[in-house]
Coordinates of C-alpha atoms and ligand atoms in Angstrom, one line a residue:
X768 CA 19.8 135.1 10.6
X769 CA 20.3 135.2 6.9
X770 CA 18.0 136.6 4.3
X771 CA 17.1 133.2 2.9
X772 CA 13.7 132.0 4.1
X773 CA 14.2 129.8 7.2
X774 CA 13.7 126.0 7.1
X775 CA 12.9 124.3 10.4
X776 CA 13.2 120.5 9.9
X777 CA 12.4 117.7 12.3
X778 CA 14.1 114.4 11.9
X779 CA 12.1 111.9 13.9
X780 CA 14.6 109.0 13.3
X781 CA 13.2 105.7 14.5
X782 CA 10.3 107.3 16.5
X783 CA 6.6 107.9 16.0
X784 CA 4.6 105.2 14.3
X785 CA 1.3 106.2 12.5
X786 CA -0.7 106.6 15.7
X787 CA 1.9 108.8 17.4
X788 CA 2.3 110.7 14.1
X789 CA -1.4 111.6 14.1
X790 CA -1.2 112.6 17.7
X791 CA 1.8 114.8 17.0
X792 CA 0.1 116.8 14.2
X793 CA -3.1 117.2 16.1
X794 CA -1.2 119.0 18.8
X795 CA 1.4 120.7 16.6
X796 CA -0.7 122.2 13.8
X797 CA -2.7 124.7 15.9
X798 CA 0.5 125.8 17.5
X799 CA 2.4 126.6 14.3
X800 CA 2.4 130.4 13.9
X801 CA 0.4 131.4 10.8
X802 CA 3.0 134.0 10.1
X803 CA 5.8 131.5 9.7
X804 CA 7.7 132.9 6.7
X805 CA 9.7 129.8 5.7
X806 CA 9.1 126.1 5.6
X807 CA 8.7 123.4 8.1
X808 CA 9.8 119.9 7.1
X809 CA 9.1 116.7 9.0
X810 CA 11.0 113.5 8.3
X811 CA 8.9 110.7 10.0
X812 CA 9.8 107.0 9.6
X813 CA 8.6 106.0 6.1
X814 CA 5.9 103.8 7.6
X815 CA 4.3 107.0 9.1
X816 CA 4.3 109.0 5.9
X817 CA 0.7 108.1 5.0
X818 CA -0.5 109.1 8.5
X819 CA 1.4 112.3 8.3
X820 CA 0.0 113.1 4.9
X821 CA -3.6 112.5 6.1
X822 CA -3.0 114.6 9.2
X823 CA -1.8 117.5 7.1
X824 CA -4.8 117.5 4.7
X825 CA -4.7 120.5 2.5
X826 CA -1.8 122.2 4.3
X827 CA 1.1 123.1 2.1
X828 CA 3.2 124.9 4.7
X829 CA 4.7 121.7 6.0
X830 CA 6.7 119.4 3.8
X831 CA 7.1 115.7 4.4
X832 CA 10.4 113.9 3.8
X833 CA 12.2 110.6 4.1
X834 CA 15.3 110.0 6.2
X835 CA 17.1 107.8 3.6
X836 CA 16.6 106.3 0.2
X837 CA 18.4 103.7 -1.9
X838 CA 19.6 104.8 -5.3
X839 CA 18.0 102.0 -7.3
X840 CA 14.6 102.6 -8.6
X841 CA 13.0 99.2 -7.9
X842 CA 13.9 95.5 -7.8
X843 CA 15.4 92.9 -5.4
X844 CA 16.6 95.2 -2.7
X845 CA 14.9 93.9 0.4
X846 CA 14.3 96.6 3.0
X847 CA 15.1 99.6 0.9
X848 CA 12.9 102.4 -0.5
X849 CA 13.5 104.4 -3.6
X850 CA 13.1 108.1 -4.3
X851 CA 10.2 107.3 -6.6
X852 CA 8.3 105.4 -3.9
X853 CA 9.0 108.2 -1.4
X854 CA 7.5 110.7 -3.8
X855 CA 4.5 108.5 -4.4
X856 CA 4.0 108.3 -0.7
X857 CA 3.9 112.1 -0.3
X858 CA 7.6 113.0 0.4
X859 CA 9.0 116.1 -1.4
X860 CA 12.3 116.1 0.4
X861 CA 14.9 113.5 1.4
X862 CA 17.9 113.4 3.8
X863 CA 21.1 111.9 2.5
X864 CA 24.2 111.1 4.4
X865 CA 22.8 111.7 7.9
X866 CA 25.6 110.9 10.4
X867 CA 23.8 107.9 11.7
X868 CA 23.7 106.5 8.1
X869 CA 27.4 107.2 7.8
X870 CA 28.6 106.0 11.2
X871 CA 26.0 103.4 12.3
X872 CA 25.4 101.9 8.9
X873 CA 28.8 102.5 7.3
X874 CA 27.6 104.7 4.4
X875 CA 30.5 106.2 2.5
X876 CA 30.7 109.8 1.1
X877 CA 30.2 108.4 -2.4
X878 CA 27.1 106.5 -1.4
X879 CA 25.6 109.5 0.4
X880 CA 26.3 111.7 -2.6
X881 CA 24.8 109.2 -5.0
X882 CA 21.6 109.0 -2.9
X883 CA 21.5 112.8 -2.9
X884 CA 21.8 113.0 -6.7
X885 CA 19.2 110.3 -7.2
X886 CA 16.7 111.9 -4.8
X887 CA 17.1 115.3 -6.6
X888 CA 17.0 113.6 -10.0
X889 CA 13.6 112.2 -9.0
X890 CA 12.2 115.6 -8.2
X891 CA 12.8 115.7 -4.4
X892 CA 14.7 118.4 -2.6
X893 CA 17.9 116.8 -1.3
X894 CA 19.3 117.6 2.1
X895 CA 23.0 116.6 2.3
X896 CA 24.0 116.1 5.9
X897 CA 27.7 116.7 6.6
X898 CA 29.7 117.0 9.8
X899 CA 32.9 115.9 11.6
X900 CA 33.5 113.5 14.5
X901 CA 34.9 114.8 17.8
X902 CA 38.4 113.5 17.1
X903 CA 38.4 115.1 13.7
X904 CA 37.5 118.4 15.2
X905 CA 40.1 118.1 18.0
X906 CA 42.8 117.3 15.5
X907 CA 41.9 120.3 13.4
X908 CA 40.4 118.3 10.5
X909 CA 36.8 119.4 10.8
X910 CA 36.8 121.5 7.6
X911 CA 38.7 118.9 5.6
X912 CA 36.2 116.2 6.5
X913 CA 33.2 118.4 5.6
X914 CA 34.8 119.5 2.4
X915 CA 35.3 115.9 1.3
X916 CA 31.7 115.0 2.2
X917 CA 30.4 118.0 0.2
X918 CA 32.8 117.6 -2.8
X919 CA 31.7 114.0 -3.2
X920 CA 28.5 115.3 -4.8
X921 CA 30.5 116.4 -7.8
X922 CA 33.0 113.6 -7.9
X923 CA 32.9 112.1 -11.4
X924 CA 29.3 113.2 -11.7
X925 CA 27.3 116.2 -12.5
X926 CA 26.5 118.0 -9.2
X927 CA 22.8 118.3 -8.5
X928 CA 21.1 121.6 -9.4
X929 CA 21.6 124.1 -6.6
X930 CA 17.9 125.1 -6.4
X931 CA 17.0 121.5 -5.2
X932 CA 19.9 121.3 -2.7
X933 CA 20.0 122.0 1.1
X934 CA 23.1 121.4 3.2
X935 CA 22.8 120.5 6.9
X936 CA 25.9 120.9 9.0
X937 CA 25.6 118.5 11.9
X938 CA 28.8 117.9 13.9
X939 CA 28.6 114.3 15.0
X940 CA 29.8 115.1 18.5
X941 CA 26.7 117.4 18.9
X942 CA 24.1 114.9 17.7
X943 CA 21.9 113.6 20.6
X944 CA 24.7 114.3 23.1
X945 CA 23.4 117.6 24.6
X946 CA 26.5 119.3 23.4
X947 CA 25.7 122.0 20.8
X948 CA 28.2 123.8 18.6
X949 CA 28.5 127.4 19.7
X950 CA 26.8 129.9 17.4
X951 CA 30.3 131.0 16.4
X952 CA 31.4 127.5 15.5
X953 CA 28.3 126.9 13.5
X954 CA 28.7 130.2 11.7
X955 CA 32.3 129.6 10.9
X956 CA 31.7 126.2 9.4
X957 CA 28.6 127.5 7.5
X958 CA 30.7 130.3 6.1
X959 CA 33.3 127.8 4.8
X960 CA 30.5 125.6 3.3
X961 CA 29.2 128.7 1.6
X962 CA 32.6 129.3 0.0
X963 CA 32.6 125.7 -1.3
X964 CA 29.1 126.0 -2.7
X965 CA 30.2 129.2 -4.5
X966 CA 33.2 127.3 -5.9
X967 CA 30.8 124.6 -7.1
X968 CA 27.9 126.7 -8.4
X969 CA 29.2 130.3 -8.7
X970 CA 26.7 132.9 -7.5
X971 CA 23.9 130.3 -7.5
X972 CA 25.7 128.8 -4.5
X973 CA 24.6 131.7 -2.4
X974 CA 21.0 130.5 -2.6
X975 CA 21.5 127.0 -1.1
X976 CA 20.0 127.0 2.4
X977 CA 22.4 125.9 5.2
X978 CA 20.9 124.2 8.2
X979 CA 22.6 123.6 11.6
X980 CA 21.8 120.4 13.5
X981 CA 22.9 118.8 16.8
X982 CA 21.2 119.1 20.1
X983 CA 19.1 122.0 19.1
X984 CA 16.4 122.8 21.7
X985 CA 14.0 125.7 22.3
X986 CA 16.6 127.2 24.7
X987 CA 19.4 127.4 22.1
X988 CA 17.6 127.7 18.8
X989 CA 17.2 131.5 18.8
X990 CA 21.0 132.0 19.2
X991 CA 21.8 129.5 16.5
X992 CA 19.2 131.0 14.1
X993 CA 20.7 134.4 14.6
X994 CA 24.2 133.2 13.7
X995 CA 25.6 134.3 10.4
X996 CA 24.9 132.0 7.4
X997 CA 22.5 129.8 9.5
X998 CA 19.3 129.5 7.4
X999 CA 17.5 127.0 9.5
X1000 CA 17.8 124.0 11.8
X1001 CA 17.6 120.2 11.5
X1002 CA 16.3 119.0 14.8
X1003 CA 16.2 115.4 16.1
X1004 CA 15.2 114.8 19.7
X1005 CA 13.5 118.1 20.3
X1006 CA 11.3 117.7 17.2
X1007 CA 9.4 114.9 18.9
X1008 CA 7.7 117.3 21.3
X1009 CA 5.1 119.3 19.4
X1010 CA 5.1 122.1 21.9
X1011 CA 8.9 122.6 21.9
X1012 CA 9.1 122.2 18.1
X1013 CA 6.4 124.8 17.6
X1014 CA 8.3 127.1 20.0
X1015 CA 11.4 126.7 17.8
X1016 CA 9.4 127.4 14.7
X1017 CA 8.1 130.6 16.3
X1018 CA 11.7 131.7 17.0
X1019 CA 12.3 131.7 13.2
X1020 CA 9.5 134.1 12.4
Ligands
PGA1677 P1 19.5 115.9 17.8 O1 19.6 115.2 16.3 O2 18.8 117.2 17.6 O3 18.7 114.9 18.6 O4 20.9 116.1 18.3 C1 19.9 116.0 15.2 C2 19.9 115.1 14.0 O5 20.4 114.0 14.1 O6 19.4 115.5 12.9

């Protein structure tokens, strides 16, 4: 495990409406160890943000986030939400470029990077998700793909300030498949992402937290958290279970 404070994040995807969100927090909050030294972030569906905020009350140790934003501020963009609306609804952190946005909804590197920059520009922490597909890994192009996804944040634009940036490495072949990258694979890619961040930001690049995601469960979280340059986890399926998610948080203490 690195010396940066751990971040354990739960991406609920299209799961947990307001009632299920209230039930989750009722069970989860008493289980979260009081000694947890880092931060927990939950990305519920946007429609459940208000319920999540009510359930958290005064607690500041759990951050709420949105899974996606659109870069425009307001206007005729049916179905979209903006960073400003997300912040107004209680979000302090936003995902950008999750692999499902890229591969199910066709989002490009440039679009993901633009969303990231806008989210950060509006005061949210931005989590840029990067990761290669199986055929890209098998053909030895994993690093090149991740490098392109990451360098898009500075393509013709000012890169966002490093203190508001988190990078999540989520190999597409490991998301929701039950296949996890080995701790060594995760650590190798994180080390390479760290070098890219240092190229972009100089020594400030060492402070950007790097999360691993892809089929993380209570059974493999400890090993992944112990891997070099892994500062935390972005968890999909296993974050829906309050008991298992609390167990993963306790492994990061
Ligand atoms: P998973 O999803 O943990 O269900 O593999 C991770 C993610 O998509 O963020």
